Coordinates of C-alpha atoms in Angstrom, one line a residue:
Chain A
M575 CA 0.1 0.2 0.1
S576 CA 1.1 3.5 -0.7
A577 CA 0.9 6.0 2.0
S578 CA 0.5 9.5 0.8
P579 CA 3.4 11.5 2.1
H580 CA 1.2 14.5 2.3
E581 CA -2.4 14.8 3.4
A582 CA -3.6 17.6 1.4
T583 CA -1.9 20.0 -1.2
P584 CA -2.6 23.9 -1.6
H585 CA -3.3 23.2 -5.3
G586 CA -5.0 19.9 -5.6
S587 CA -3.6 16.4 -6.8
T588 CA -0.8 18.2 -8.9
P589 CA 1.2 20.1 -6.2
C590 CA 2.7 23.3 -7.6
R591 CA 6.2 23.5 -7.4
E592 CA 6.3 27.2 -6.6
G593 CA 8.9 28.7 -8.5
V594 CA 11.4 26.0 -7.6
P595 CA 13.1 24.3 -10.6
Q596 CA 12.6 20.7 -11.1
Q597 CA 15.4 20.6 -13.4
P598 CA 17.3 23.6 -14.1
G599 CA 18.9 22.2 -16.7
A600 CA 21.4 25.2 -17.4
V601 CA 23.7 26.2 -14.4
Q602 CA 22.9 29.8 -13.1
D603 CA 26.3 30.9 -13.6
Q604 CA 25.7 34.9 -12.8
P605 CA 22.6 34.9 -10.7
E606 CA 22.0 39.0 -10.8
N607 CA 20.9 40.4 -7.3
P608 CA 17.6 42.6 -7.8
E609 CA 18.6 44.4 -4.8
A610 CA 22.4 45.3 -6.1
P611 CA 22.9 45.5 -9.8
G612 CA 26.2 44.3 -10.7
Q613 CA 26.4 41.9 -7.5
L614 CA 25.7 38.3 -7.5
A615 CA 22.6 37.3 -5.6
P616 CA 23.5 35.4 -2.3
T617 CA 23.1 31.8 -1.6
P618 CA 20.4 31.9 1.1
S619 CA 21.2 30.8 4.7
Q620 CA 19.4 27.4 6.0
T621 CA 19.3 25.9 9.6
I622 CA 22.1 23.9 10.7
G623 CA 19.6 21.3 12.0
P624 CA 19.8 19.1 15.2
F625 CA 22.6 16.6 13.6
Y626 CA 25.6 18.7 12.9
G627 CA 27.3 17.2 15.9
Y628 CA 29.1 14.7 14.4
A629 CA 30.3 16.7 11.5
L630 CA 31.3 20.2 12.8
P631 CA 32.7 20.3 16.4
F632 CA 35.9 18.8 16.6
P633 CA 38.3 18.1 19.7
G634 CA 39.7 21.0 21.4
G635 CA 37.6 23.4 19.4
G636 CA 37.0 25.6 22.7
D637 CA 40.6 25.5 23.5
M638 CA 42.0 28.6 21.5
A639 CA 44.6 29.5 23.9
P640 CA 47.8 27.8 23.4
A641 CA 48.1 25.0 26.3
G642 CA 49.4 26.3 29.5
H643 CA 49.6 29.9 28.2
P644 CA 49.5 32.0 31.7
D645 CA 47.0 34.7 30.2
T646 CA 44.3 32.2 29.4
V647 CA 40.8 33.1 30.0
T648 CA 37.8 31.0 30.6
L649 CA 34.4 32.1 28.9
Y650 CA 31.5 30.3 29.8
G651 CA 27.8 30.9 29.7
R652 CA 24.6 29.5 28.6
V653 CA 22.3 29.8 25.2
V654 CA 18.6 30.2 26.0
D655 CA 15.7 30.4 24.0
G656 CA 12.7 33.0 24.5
A657 CA 11.1 30.7 27.5
G658 CA 14.5 30.9 29.2
E659 CA 15.2 27.1 28.6
P660 CA 18.4 26.1 27.6
V661 CA 19.2 25.5 23.8
P662 CA 21.2 22.1 24.1
D663 CA 21.9 22.1 20.1
A664 CA 23.5 25.3 19.1
L665 CA 27.0 25.9 17.9
L666 CA 28.8 28.7 18.7
E667 CA 31.9 29.9 16.7
F668 CA 34.4 32.7 18.0
W669 CA 36.9 34.7 16.1
Q670 CA 39.3 37.5 17.6
A671 CA 42.2 39.4 16.9
G672 CA 45.7 37.4 17.4
P673 CA 47.3 38.6 20.9
D674 CA 49.4 41.1 18.5
G675 CA 46.2 42.9 17.1
S676 CA 46.6 40.7 13.9
L677 CA 43.3 40.0 12.2
R678 CA 45.0 37.4 9.6
G679 CA 44.5 34.6 11.6
A680 CA 46.5 31.2 11.1
P681 CA 45.5 27.9 10.0
G682 CA 45.8 24.9 12.1
S683 CA 42.6 24.9 13.8
L684 CA 41.4 21.8 12.7
R685 CA 45.1 20.3 12.4
R686 CA 44.9 16.6 11.5
D687 CA 47.1 13.7 11.9
P688 CA 47.9 12.5 8.2
A689 CA 48.3 8.9 9.3
T690 CA 44.7 8.5 11.0
G691 CA 42.9 11.3 9.5
A692 CA 42.2 12.3 13.5
V693 CA 41.7 15.8 14.3
V694 CA 44.9 16.5 16.7
G695 CA 44.4 20.2 17.5
R696 CA 46.0 23.4 17.5
D697 CA 50.0 23.1 17.6
G698 CA 50.1 25.3 20.7
V699 CA 52.3 27.6 18.8
D700 CA 50.2 29.7 16.3
F701 CA 47.0 31.5 17.7
T702 CA 44.5 30.7 15.0
G703 CA 41.8 33.1 16.3
F704 CA 39.1 30.7 15.6
G705 CA 37.0 28.4 18.1
R706 CA 34.0 26.4 17.6
V707 CA 31.7 25.0 20.6
P708 CA 28.5 23.0 20.7
T709 CA 26.3 23.7 23.6
G710 CA 25.6 20.9 26.0
V711 CA 22.4 19.6 27.0
D712 CA 22.2 22.3 29.5
G713 CA 22.8 25.0 27.0
R714 CA 26.4 25.5 28.3
Y715 CA 29.5 26.3 26.4
V716 CA 32.9 27.0 27.6
L717 CA 35.8 28.7 25.9
R718 CA 39.5 29.1 27.0
T719 CA 41.3 31.7 25.0
L720 CA 43.4 34.6 25.3
P721 CA 42.4 38.0 26.1
A722 CA 40.7 40.0 23.3
T723 CA 42.9 42.4 22.0
A724 CA 42.1 45.4 19.7
P725 CA 43.0 45.2 16.0
A726 CA 46.6 46.5 15.6
S727 CA 45.7 49.2 13.3
R728 CA 43.3 50.7 16.2
P729 CA 45.0 49.8 19.3
D730 CA 42.8 52.1 21.4
A731 CA 39.5 50.3 20.4
A732 CA 37.5 48.4 22.7
P733 CA 38.6 44.8 22.6
Y734 CA 35.9 42.0 21.7
I735 CA 35.3 38.7 20.5
A736 CA 33.2 38.2 17.6
V737 CA 30.5 35.5 17.9
C738 CA 28.4 33.7 15.3
V739 CA 25.5 31.6 16.8
F740 CA 23.9 28.6 14.7
A741 CA 20.9 26.4 16.2
R742 CA 18.1 24.2 15.1
G743 CA 15.3 26.5 14.8
L744 CA 17.5 29.4 13.7
L745 CA 17.1 29.7 9.9
H746 CA 19.8 32.4 9.7
H747 CA 22.9 32.7 12.0
L748 CA 23.0 35.4 14.5
F749 CA 26.3 37.6 15.1
T750 CA 26.9 39.0 18.4
R751 CA 30.0 40.4 20.4
I752 CA 31.5 39.6 23.9
Y753 CA 33.2 42.6 25.4
F754 CA 35.1 42.7 28.8
P755 CA 34.1 44.7 32.0
E756 CA 37.9 45.8 32.2
D757 CA 37.5 48.0 29.2
A758 CA 34.9 50.1 30.6
A759 CA 36.6 53.5 29.3
A760 CA 36.9 52.3 25.6
H761 CA 33.3 51.1 25.6
A762 CA 32.3 54.8 25.7
T763 CA 33.7 55.4 22.2
D764 CA 33.1 52.0 20.8
P765 CA 30.7 52.6 17.7
L766 CA 28.6 49.8 18.5
L767 CA 28.1 50.1 22.3
S768 CA 28.0 53.9 22.3
R769 CA 24.9 53.9 20.3
L770 CA 23.0 51.4 22.2
P771 CA 20.8 52.1 25.2
A772 CA 22.8 51.0 28.5
H773 CA 20.3 48.2 29.1
R774 CA 21.0 46.8 25.3
A775 CA 24.8 47.4 25.7
R776 CA 24.9 45.8 29.0
T777 CA 24.0 42.1 27.2
L778 CA 27.5 42.5 25.1
V779 CA 29.7 42.7 28.1
A780 CA 30.8 39.7 29.8
R781 CA 30.5 39.5 33.6
A782 CA 33.5 39.0 35.5
D783 CA 33.5 35.6 37.8
G784 CA 36.4 34.8 39.5
E785 CA 40.2 34.9 38.5
R786 CA 40.3 35.1 34.8
R787 CA 36.9 33.8 34.4
Y788 CA 33.9 35.5 32.7
R789 CA 30.3 34.7 32.2
F790 CA 28.4 35.6 29.0
D791 CA 24.9 34.2 28.3
I792 CA 23.4 34.2 24.9
R793 CA 19.7 35.0 25.0
L794 CA 17.8 34.2 21.5
Q795 CA 14.7 36.1 22.2
A796 CA 13.3 38.3 24.9
A797 CA 11.2 36.8 27.4
D798 CA 7.5 37.8 27.7
A799 CA 4.6 36.8 29.4
G800 CA 3.4 35.0 26.3
N801 CA 6.1 32.3 26.6
G802 CA 6.0 31.5 29.9
A803 CA 9.1 32.9 31.3
A804 CA 9.0 36.0 34.1
A805 CA 9.3 39.1 32.0
G806 CA 11.6 42.1 32.7
G807 CA 14.8 42.2 34.5
E808 CA 18.6 42.0 33.2
E809 CA 18.3 38.2 32.7
C810 CA 15.8 38.4 30.4
E811 CA 17.0 40.9 28.2
E812 CA 17.5 39.7 24.4
T813 CA 21.3 39.5 23.4
V814 CA 21.9 42.5 21.0
F815 CA 22.5 40.5 17.6
L816 CA 24.2 42.2 14.6
E817 CA 23.8 42.5 11.0
F818 CA 27.0 43.8 8.7
R819 CA 26.5 45.7 5.6
Chain B
M1381 CA -8.3 16.4 -7.4
T1382 CA -9.5 15.2 -3.9
P1383 CA -6.1 14.4 -1.8
P1384 CA -6.4 11.4 0.1
S1385 CA -7.9 12.0 3.5
A1386 CA -6.0 11.9 6.9
S1387 CA -7.8 8.3 7.6
V1388 CA -6.4 6.8 4.7
A1389 CA -2.8 7.3 5.6
P1390 CA -1.8 5.1 8.6
A1391 CA -0.4 7.1 11.5
P1392 CA 3.3 6.5 11.5
P1393 CA 4.4 5.3 15.2
A1394 CA 6.1 8.2 17.1
A1395 CA 9.4 6.4 17.1
T1396 CA 9.4 7.0 13.1
A1397 CA 9.9 10.4 13.3
H1398 CA 13.5 12.2 14.0
A1399 CA 14.1 12.9 17.9
D1400 CA 13.7 16.5 17.7
P1401 CA 12.3 17.3 21.3
A1402 CA 11.8 20.9 21.1
A1403 CA 10.1 20.5 18.0
A1404 CA 7.0 19.8 20.2
P1405 CA 7.7 22.3 23.1
A1406 CA 5.5 21.7 26.3
T1407 CA 3.8 25.0 25.9
S1408 CA 2.3 24.0 22.2
P1409 CA -1.0 22.4 21.9
P1410 CA -0.9 18.5 21.9
G1411 CA -1.6 16.4 18.9
P1412 CA 0.2 16.7 15.5
E1413 CA -0.9 19.3 13.1
P1414 CA -1.6 18.1 9.3
Q1415 CA 0.4 19.0 6.5
S1416 CA -2.6 21.0 5.2
A1417 CA -2.3 23.2 8.3
I1418 CA 1.2 23.7 7.5
D1419 CA 0.5 24.5 3.6
R1420 CA -2.1 27.0 4.1
E1421 CA 0.4 28.9 6.6
I1422 CA 3.3 28.9 3.8
A1423 CA 0.7 29.8 1.2
A1424 CA -0.3 32.9 3.1
L1425 CA 3.2 33.9 3.8
H1426 CA 4.3 33.3 0.3
T1427 CA 1.3 35.4 -1.2
A1428 CA 2.3 38.2 1.3
A1429 CA 6.0 38.1 0.1
A1430 CA 4.8 38.1 -3.4
H1431 CA 2.7 41.3 -2.7
A1432 CA 5.2 42.8 -1.0
R1433 CA 7.7 42.2 -4.1
T1434 CA 5.1 43.6 -6.3
A1435 CA 4.9 46.7 -4.5
G1436 CA 8.6 47.2 -4.7
G1437 CA 9.7 46.4 -1.4
P1438 CA 13.2 44.7 -0.6
V1439 CA 13.5 41.0 -2.2
P1440 CA 14.9 39.2 1.2
A1441 CA 17.9 37.0 0.2
H1442 CA 17.7 34.8 3.3
P1443 CA 15.1 33.3 5.4
G1444 CA 13.4 35.6 8.0
R1445 CA 14.1 34.1 11.5
D1446 CA 10.4 34.2 12.5
F1447 CA 9.0 31.4 10.2
A1448 CA 6.0 30.3 12.1
P1449 CA 5.7 27.0 9.5
Y1450 CA 8.9 26.0 11.1
R1451 CA 7.9 25.5 14.4
S1452 CA 11.2 25.4 16.0
T1453 CA 11.9 29.1 15.2
R1454 CA 9.1 30.1 17.5
L1455 CA 11.0 30.7 20.8
R1456 CA 14.4 30.9 19.1
H1457 CA 14.3 34.0 16.9
P1458 CA 15.3 37.5 18.2
V1459 CA 12.4 40.2 18.3
Q1460 CA 14.4 43.0 18.7
P1461 CA 15.8 44.5 15.5
L1462 CA 19.4 43.8 14.8
A1463 CA 22.0 46.5 15.3
T1464 CA 23.4 47.1 11.9
I1465 CA 27.5 47.6 11.2
E1466 CA 28.2 49.7 8.4
A1467 CA 31.6 48.1 7.1
L1468 CA 32.6 51.4 5.3
R1469 CA 31.9 53.4 8.7
D1470 CA 33.6 51.0 10.8
P1471 CA 36.2 49.2 8.7
E1472 CA 38.4 48.1 11.8
A1473 CA 35.5 45.7 12.7
V1474 CA 36.9 42.3 13.7
E1475 CA 34.2 40.5 11.7
L1476 CA 35.4 42.2 8.1
A1477 CA 38.2 39.4 8.5
G1478 CA 37.9 35.9 9.4
P1479 CA 39.6 32.7 10.1
V1480 CA 41.8 31.0 7.8
F1481 CA 42.4 27.1 7.1
G1482 CA 45.2 25.3 5.3
G1483 CA 46.6 22.4 4.3
T1484 CA 47.1 21.1 7.9
D1485 CA 43.2 21.2 8.4
V1486 CA 42.3 18.8 5.6
T1487 CA 43.2 15.4 4.4
A1488 CA 43.1 14.1 0.6
L1489 CA 40.5 11.7 1.5
D1490 CA 38.2 14.1 3.2
A1491 CA 36.4 15.0 0.3
D1492 CA 35.6 11.5 -0.7
L1493 CA 32.8 10.3 1.6
T1494 CA 32.5 6.8 -0.1
R1495 CA 36.2 5.9 0.9
Q1496 CA 36.2 6.6 4.7
H1497 CA 35.6 3.1 5.6
A1498 CA 36.5 -0.8 4.8
G1499 CA 33.5 -1.0 2.3
E1500 CA 31.6 1.0 -0.3
P1501 CA 28.4 2.8 1.1
L1502 CA 24.9 1.8 -0.2
G1503 CA 23.3 4.3 -2.6
E1504 CA 23.7 6.4 -5.7
R1505 CA 27.3 7.5 -5.8
I1506 CA 27.4 11.2 -6.9
T1507 CA 29.8 14.0 -7.4
V1508 CA 28.7 17.3 -6.2
T1509 CA 30.9 20.4 -7.2
G1510 CA 30.7 24.2 -8.0
R1511 CA 32.3 27.4 -7.4
V1512 CA 32.3 29.6 -4.0
R1513 CA 32.2 33.4 -4.8
D1514 CA 31.5 36.3 -3.1
R1515 CA 28.6 39.0 -3.9
A1516 CA 31.3 40.8 -6.3
G1517 CA 32.2 37.6 -8.3
R1518 CA 35.5 37.0 -6.7
P1519 CA 36.2 33.6 -6.2
V1520 CA 36.8 32.3 -2.4
R1521 CA 40.1 30.5 -2.7
G1522 CA 41.7 28.3 -0.2
Q1523 CA 38.9 28.3 2.3
L1524 CA 37.1 25.4 4.1
V1525 CA 33.9 23.8 3.1
E1526 CA 32.2 21.2 4.8
I1527 CA 29.6 18.9 4.3
W1528 CA 27.2 16.5 6.4
Q1529 CA 24.3 14.4 5.1
A1530 CA 22.1 11.7 5.9
N1531 CA 23.1 8.0 4.2
A1532 CA 21.2 6.7 1.3
A1533 CA 18.3 5.6 3.5
G1534 CA 17.8 8.9 5.1
R1535 CA 19.6 8.4 8.3
Y1536 CA 22.1 10.5 10.1
A1537 CA 25.2 8.6 12.1
H1538 CA 24.2 10.7 14.9
R1539 CA 23.1 9.2 18.1
S1540 CA 19.8 11.3 18.5
D1541 CA 18.7 10.2 15.0
R1542 CA 16.1 7.4 16.0
H1543 CA 14.3 7.1 12.3
P1544 CA 14.2 3.3 11.7
A1545 CA 16.1 3.3 8.6
P1546 CA 19.3 1.2 8.5
L1547 CA 22.5 2.9 9.5
D1548 CA 25.3 2.0 7.0
P1549 CA 28.6 0.9 8.4
N1550 CA 30.4 2.0 5.6
F1551 CA 29.0 5.8 5.2
T1552 CA 29.3 8.5 8.2
G1553 CA 28.4 11.2 5.8
V1554 CA 31.2 14.0 6.8
G1555 CA 33.5 15.8 4.3
R1556 CA 35.6 18.8 4.2
C1557 CA 37.8 20.3 1.6
L1558 CA 39.4 23.6 0.7
T1559 CA 38.3 25.7 -2.4
D1560 CA 41.0 25.8 -5.1
D1561 CA 42.5 28.8 -6.6
A1562 CA 39.0 29.2 -8.7
G1563 CA 37.0 28.8 -5.5
R1564 CA 36.0 25.5 -6.6
Y1565 CA 35.1 22.5 -4.3
T1566 CA 34.3 18.9 -5.3
F1567 CA 32.8 15.9 -3.2
T1568 CA 32.4 12.5 -3.9
T1569 CA 29.6 11.1 -2.0
V1570 CA 26.2 9.3 -2.2
R1571 CA 22.7 10.9 -2.6
P1572 CA 21.1 11.2 0.7
G1573 CA 17.4 9.9 1.5
A1574 CA 14.6 11.9 2.5
Y1575 CA 13.8 11.3 6.2
P1576 CA 10.7 12.3 8.7
W1577 CA 11.0 15.0 11.1
R1578 CA 8.6 16.2 14.2
N1579 CA 7.5 19.5 12.6
H1580 CA 4.1 18.2 12.1
H1581 CA 2.0 14.9 11.3
N1582 CA 4.0 12.9 8.4
A1583 CA 6.7 15.7 7.8
W1584 CA 9.4 14.6 5.5
R1585 CA 12.5 16.8 4.7
P1586 CA 13.4 16.5 0.9
A1587 CA 16.8 14.8 0.4
H1588 CA 19.7 17.6 1.0
I1589 CA 23.3 18.1 1.8
H1590 CA 24.3 20.6 4.7
F1591 CA 27.1 23.0 3.6
S1592 CA 29.2 25.1 6.0
L1593 CA 31.2 27.8 4.1
F1594 CA 34.0 30.4 5.2
G1595 CA 34.6 33.6 3.2
T1596 CA 37.5 35.9 3.6
A1597 CA 35.5 37.6 6.4
F1598 CA 33.7 36.3 9.2
T1599 CA 30.5 38.3 8.0
Q1600 CA 30.5 35.9 5.2
R1601 CA 30.0 32.9 7.1
L1602 CA 27.1 30.6 5.6
V1603 CA 25.5 27.4 6.7
T1604 CA 22.9 26.1 4.4
Q1605 CA 21.5 23.1 2.4
M1606 CA 21.5 21.8 -0.8
Y1607 CA 18.7 20.2 -2.6
F1608 CA 18.1 17.9 -5.4
P1609 CA 16.4 18.8 -8.7
G1610 CA 12.8 17.4 -9.0
D1611 CA 12.1 16.7 -5.4
P1612 CA 8.2 16.0 -5.0
L1613 CA 8.6 17.4 -1.5
F1614 CA 9.8 20.8 -2.2
P1615 CA 6.1 22.4 -1.6
Y1616 CA 5.8 20.8 1.5
D1617 CA 8.8 21.6 3.4
P1618 CA 8.5 24.5 5.9
I1619 CA 12.8 24.9 5.8
L1620 CA 13.1 25.4 2.1
A1621 CA 9.8 27.6 1.9
S1622 CA 11.4 29.8 4.8
C1623 CA 12.9 31.4 1.5
T1624 CA 9.7 33.3 0.6
D1625 CA 11.3 34.5 -2.8
P1626 CA 11.0 32.0 -5.3
R1627 CA 14.2 32.7 -7.0
A1628 CA 15.9 32.3 -3.4
R1629 CA 14.8 28.6 -3.2
A1630 CA 15.8 27.8 -6.8
R1631 CA 19.4 29.1 -5.6
L1632 CA 19.4 26.2 -3.1
V1633 CA 18.9 23.3 -5.7
C1634 CA 21.8 21.9 -7.6
A1635 CA 21.6 21.2 -11.4
Y1636 CA 22.4 17.6 -12.7
D1637 CA 25.3 18.0 -15.0
P1638 CA 26.0 15.3 -17.4
E1639 CA 29.5 16.6 -18.0
L1640 CA 30.1 15.7 -14.6
A1641 CA 28.8 12.1 -14.7
R1642 CA 31.3 9.4 -15.1
A1643 CA 30.8 6.6 -17.3
E1644 CA 29.5 3.5 -15.4
W1645 CA 30.7 5.2 -12.3
S1646 CA 28.7 8.3 -10.9
L1647 CA 26.2 11.1 -11.3
G1648 CA 27.3 14.7 -11.2
Y1649 CA 25.5 17.7 -9.7
R1650 CA 26.9 21.3 -9.9
W1651 CA 26.1 23.9 -7.1
D1652 CA 27.5 27.4 -7.4
I1653 CA 27.4 29.4 -4.0
V1654 CA 27.7 33.2 -3.5
L1655 CA 28.7 34.3 0.2
D1656 CA 26.9 37.6 1.4
G1657 CA 28.2 39.9 3.5
P1658 CA 31.1 42.5 3.6
A1659 CA 34.8 42.0 3.9
V1660 CA 37.5 44.0 4.1
T1661 CA 39.6 44.4 0.5
W1662 CA 42.9 42.6 1.1
T1663 CA 46.0 43.5 -1.3
E1664 CA 47.9 40.4 -2.3
E1665 CA 50.6 41.2 0.3
D1666 CA 48.2 41.1 2.9
R1667 CA 47.3 37.6 2.4

């Protein structure tokens, strides 16, 4: 017996393809972007889904600092949804300037053993500037890295770590930033923080939590009375997310 | 014209769907919704988007994060507007540069998903290739492309995937490569199967390969899914439908390319990728 894969279609028994080509035939070599003439139209984002866990995370993904480096800081926190519940299937990526302020990065985050193919991790000499950490069942992530540094071209800027958030249920990743409480003076002139209301800017500053340890939570959606969590208060403020143009 | 009624189709046991606990949060009403309810929501959102386009409004290149037919978006999309960073006004932004990868990060075998085990995986062997470029058409050279996918039966090698389709001991479904000087990537794999999920009753994902891409800037980061031409599940899938512009959906579908097929060996598909987002303009000396 053949069970229908669907119970009804919006267009009767012959489903309309709604513009998705069934056999494009020719490759769309130069898709013009209608929004920006002369530019190619970007490939759309789609959710990372629930099953990236055996593909993208790698051993030592959160150990950005060279092993045993005395300046290493621990950054940890939770990713929570609009109900305040932990998000156990988010993937966080981190990108920061090197200790010398260089933004060139270095290869080797996923360094491999050529004999076995296994990921053997960073070599502990180069600071690659890149980290990748999946959240646990409790929504928590932990990153061990060097303190953020300002780019060499602007040494007086407020240092921060760039963060990219992926998750099941998130159709397009989100960017945010982690600033540090020691740099309050520089925050006053930071091009982003200085134009945010104080209660919003606060969501981008990690909280000191012991010696060389910081907490930074990411709330994907503001809590409101409609989704079960208590409204109001700093704990419920949605994290500021960024869009680059 | 009359579609089969719900009572004709046998209800699958709960275990046939992928474990996706938050797809049915405790606060949502119990009982699976029918495909027809999802279809109506998608049609309404697509009609609204078409009207906005006709009225000359902006055509979104990416899905909105609040796309209700994909139920898991409900508590996971920001409701506050995003803060805009203008690359031209803030050229020192850290995100205008990005991570780099190199020969130490991949091995030659990583791009062939059919050769990672002692035996050959089951399924239809395929080559997937294409070029990665930025919005200005410049090739993205030497950057990391990662893929993951279900096996030919529609099952991921992930412990949480409880779909009772067979695992394939000869297929993991993870690949990596670096783009070449023309921005080209190439993978050899098997065509993944469709699989059920718990967004609504009898929901099935069209066959797809997940892609993760890095550009020359962190702003150009992209995670997406590539679909196969001719899939009958397209009109019913809320994740593909989250691209409300039909041209945007078409950009997620690869093309069969007989030039890429290898006689008596494999079929070939081409899928070109364009990364969004600004970057600093590096000079040759910088790189």
